[in-house]
Amino acid sequence: MKISRKTWLAILIAGFIGTVLLAFPVLRYVLWFEYFRVREHLLRVPFEADAWKSYERQFGSGLKSIIETNYWAYALPIRLRMVDDLMERKILQGKTRTEVIALLGESDEKHHFQEWDLVYYLGPGRYRNAIGDSEWLVIRFNSDGRVSEHRVIHD
């Protein structure tokens, strides 16, 4: 049985439309996720101690004030924008507790991070992959009183 040219064209068009309809949700999800990743990368700034410490003065009492003002929906908090530079340049490595507090200010409330010595709230999760996700800089000191480990964690 021979299929006519018109039938082949109809099959080809239907296949193309079906592929587009199936691929659209996946493509939309990928582009949405990439938007936040690229946006976050473009908004990064070098670490600056005074700006880091002014975070609480700008936004009141951390997370509660950010949620109340819906700030997270419009921009990334300054700590989130500079934490990658802080980590990449290894600014904290080997510093004493006194030096870290002079650089970053007093530790925020620990909440559920009791195993860490100092905890700093950075802001809501950068990639919008979970509602209620927050990022924190956590720091641990060794027996000599110097920074032995520091990382960004999510709650």
CSV table of C-alpha atoms in Angstrom, one decimal:
chain,number,residue,atom,x,y,z
A,1,MET,CA,0.0,0.0,0.0
A,2,LYS,CA,1.4,3.3,-1.1
A,3,ILE,CA,0.9,6.4,1.2
A,4,SER,CA,0.1,9.6,-0.6
A,5,ARG,CA,2.2,12.7,-0.4
A,6,LYS,CA,-0.6,14.5,1.4
A,7,THR,CA,-0.8,11.8,4.1
A,8,TRP,CA,3.0,11.9,4.7
A,9,LEU,CA,2.8,15.7,5.1
A,10,ALA,CA,-0.1,15.3,7.6
A,11,ILE,CA,1.9,12.7,9.5
A,12,LEU,CA,5.0,14.9,9.5
A,13,ILE,CA,3.1,18.0,10.7
A,14,ALA,CA,1.3,16.0,13.4
A,15,GLY,CA,4.6,14.6,14.6
A,16,PHE,CA,6.2,18.0,14.7
A,17,ILE,CA,3.3,19.5,16.7
A,18,GLY,CA,3.3,16.5,19.1
A,19,THR,CA,7.0,16.9,19.7
A,20,VAL,CA,6.7,20.6,20.3
A,21,LEU,CA,3.8,20.1,22.7
A,22,LEU,CA,5.7,17.4,24.6
A,23,ALA,CA,9.0,19.3,24.7
A,24,PHE,CA,7.5,22.7,25.7
A,25,PRO,CA,7.0,21.9,29.5
A,26,VAL,CA,10.6,20.5,29.7
A,27,LEU,CA,12.0,23.4,27.8
A,28,ARG,CA,10.1,25.9,30.0
A,29,TYR,CA,11.4,24.3,33.2
A,30,VAL,CA,15.0,24.3,32.0
A,31,LEU,CA,14.8,27.9,30.9
A,32,TRP,CA,13.2,29.0,34.1
A,33,PHE,CA,15.9,27.2,36.2
A,34,GLU,CA,18.7,28.6,34.0
A,35,TYR,CA,17.2,32.1,34.4
A,36,PHE,CA,17.8,32.1,38.1
A,37,ARG,CA,21.2,30.5,37.8
A,38,VAL,CA,22.5,33.1,35.3
A,39,ARG,CA,20.8,35.9,37.2
A,40,GLU,CA,22.4,34.9,40.4
A,41,HIS,CA,25.8,34.7,38.7
A,42,LEU,CA,25.5,38.1,37.1
A,43,LEU,CA,24.5,39.7,40.4
A,44,ARG,CA,27.6,38.5,42.4
A,45,VAL,CA,29.8,41.1,43.9
A,46,PRO,CA,33.2,41.0,45.6
A,47,PHE,CA,33.2,40.4,49.4
A,48,GLU,CA,33.2,43.7,51.4
A,49,ALA,CA,33.0,43.4,55.2
A,50,ASP,CA,31.1,46.6,55.8
A,51,ALA,CA,28.3,45.7,53.3
A,52,TRP,CA,28.2,42.2,54.9
A,53,LYS,CA,27.7,43.6,58.4
A,54,SER,CA,25.2,46.2,57.2
A,55,TYR,CA,22.8,43.3,56.2
A,56,GLU,CA,20.9,43.3,59.4
A,57,ARG,CA,20.5,47.1,59.5
A,58,GLN,CA,19.1,47.0,56.0
A,59,PHE,CA,16.6,44.2,56.5
A,60,GLY,CA,15.7,44.3,60.2
A,61,SER,CA,15.7,40.9,61.9
A,62,GLY,CA,16.8,38.7,59.0
A,63,LEU,CA,14.4,36.2,57.5
A,64,LYS,CA,11.2,37.5,59.2
A,65,SER,CA,11.6,41.0,57.7
A,66,ILE,CA,12.5,39.6,54.3
A,67,ILE,CA,9.4,37.5,54.2
A,68,GLU,CA,7.2,40.5,55.4
A,69,THR,CA,8.6,42.8,52.7
A,70,ASN,CA,8.6,40.1,50.0
A,71,TYR,CA,12.2,41.3,49.3
A,72,TRP,CA,13.4,37.9,48.0
A,73,ALA,CA,11.0,38.1,45.0
A,74,TYR,CA,12.9,41.1,43.6
A,75,ALA,CA,16.6,40.8,44.4
A,76,LEU,CA,19.2,38.8,46.1
A,77,PRO,CA,20.4,39.9,49.6
A,78,ILE,CA,23.9,41.3,49.7
A,79,ARG,CA,25.3,38.4,51.6
A,80,LEU,CA,24.2,35.9,49.0
A,81,ARG,CA,25.7,38.1,46.3
A,82,MET,CA,29.1,38.1,48.0
A,83,VAL,CA,29.4,34.7,49.7
A,84,ASP,CA,30.9,33.0,46.6
A,85,ASP,CA,33.7,35.5,46.5
A,86,LEU,CA,34.3,35.0,50.2
A,87,MET,CA,34.6,31.3,49.7
A,88,GLU,CA,36.6,31.3,46.5
A,89,ARG,CA,39.2,33.7,47.9
A,90,LYS,CA,39.5,31.6,51.1
A,91,ILE,CA,39.3,34.8,53.2
A,92,LEU,CA,38.2,32.9,56.4
A,93,GLN,CA,40.7,30.0,56.2
A,94,GLY,CA,43.0,30.0,59.3
A,95,LYS,CA,41.4,33.0,60.9
A,96,THR,CA,40.7,33.2,64.7
A,97,ARG,CA,37.2,33.6,66.1
A,98,THR,CA,38.0,37.2,67.0
A,99,GLU,CA,39.2,37.9,63.4
A,100,VAL,CA,36.1,36.3,61.9
A,101,ILE,CA,33.7,38.3,64.1
A,102,ALA,CA,35.6,41.5,63.3
A,103,LEU,CA,35.2,40.7,59.6
A,104,LEU,CA,31.6,39.3,59.5
A,105,GLY,CA,30.1,40.7,62.7
A,106,GLU,CA,28.4,38.6,65.4
A,107,SER,CA,27.0,35.2,64.6
A,108,ASP,CA,23.2,35.0,63.8
A,109,GLU,CA,21.0,32.8,65.9
A,110,LYS,CA,22.0,29.2,65.3
A,111,HIS,CA,18.5,27.7,65.1
A,112,HIS,CA,19.2,24.0,64.2
A,113,PHE,CA,22.9,24.3,63.4
A,114,GLN,CA,24.2,23.5,66.9
A,115,GLU,CA,27.3,21.6,65.5
A,116,TRP,CA,28.7,24.7,64.0
A,117,ASP,CA,30.5,27.5,66.0
A,118,LEU,CA,29.4,30.5,64.0
A,119,VAL,CA,26.3,30.8,61.7
A,120,TYR,CA,25.4,33.6,59.3
A,121,TYR,CA,22.1,33.8,57.5
A,122,LEU,CA,22.7,34.6,53.8
A,123,GLY,CA,19.1,34.7,52.5
A,124,PRO,CA,16.5,32.6,50.8
A,125,GLY,CA,17.7,29.9,48.4
A,126,ARG,CA,19.1,31.3,45.2
A,127,TYR,CA,17.8,28.8,42.8
A,128,ARG,CA,14.1,28.8,43.9
A,129,ASN,CA,14.2,25.0,44.0
A,130,ALA,CA,12.3,24.7,47.3
A,131,ILE,CA,9.8,26.9,49.1
A,132,GLY,CA,11.2,27.9,52.5
A,133,ASP,CA,14.8,27.0,51.5
A,134,SER,CA,17.4,29.3,53.1
A,135,GLU,CA,21.2,29.5,52.7
A,136,TRP,CA,23.6,29.9,55.7
A,137,LEU,CA,27.3,30.3,56.0
A,138,VAL,CA,28.5,28.0,58.8
A,139,ILE,CA,32.0,28.0,60.4
A,140,ARG,CA,33.8,25.5,62.6
A,141,PHE,CA,37.0,26.2,64.5
A,142,ASN,CA,39.7,23.6,65.3
A,143,SER,CA,41.4,23.0,68.7
A,144,ASP,CA,43.8,25.9,68.0
A,145,GLY,CA,40.9,28.3,67.7
A,146,ARG,CA,41.3,28.8,64.0
A,147,VAL,CA,38.8,28.3,61.1
A,148,SER,CA,39.0,24.6,60.1
A,149,GLU,CA,35.9,24.4,58.0
A,150,HIS,CA,33.4,26.8,56.5
A,151,ARG,CA,30.6,26.2,53.9
A,152,VAL,CA,27.3,27.3,52.6
A,153,ILE,CA,24.4,25.0,53.7
A,154,HIS,CA,20.7,24.9,53.1
A,155,ASP,CA,18.0,24.3,55.6
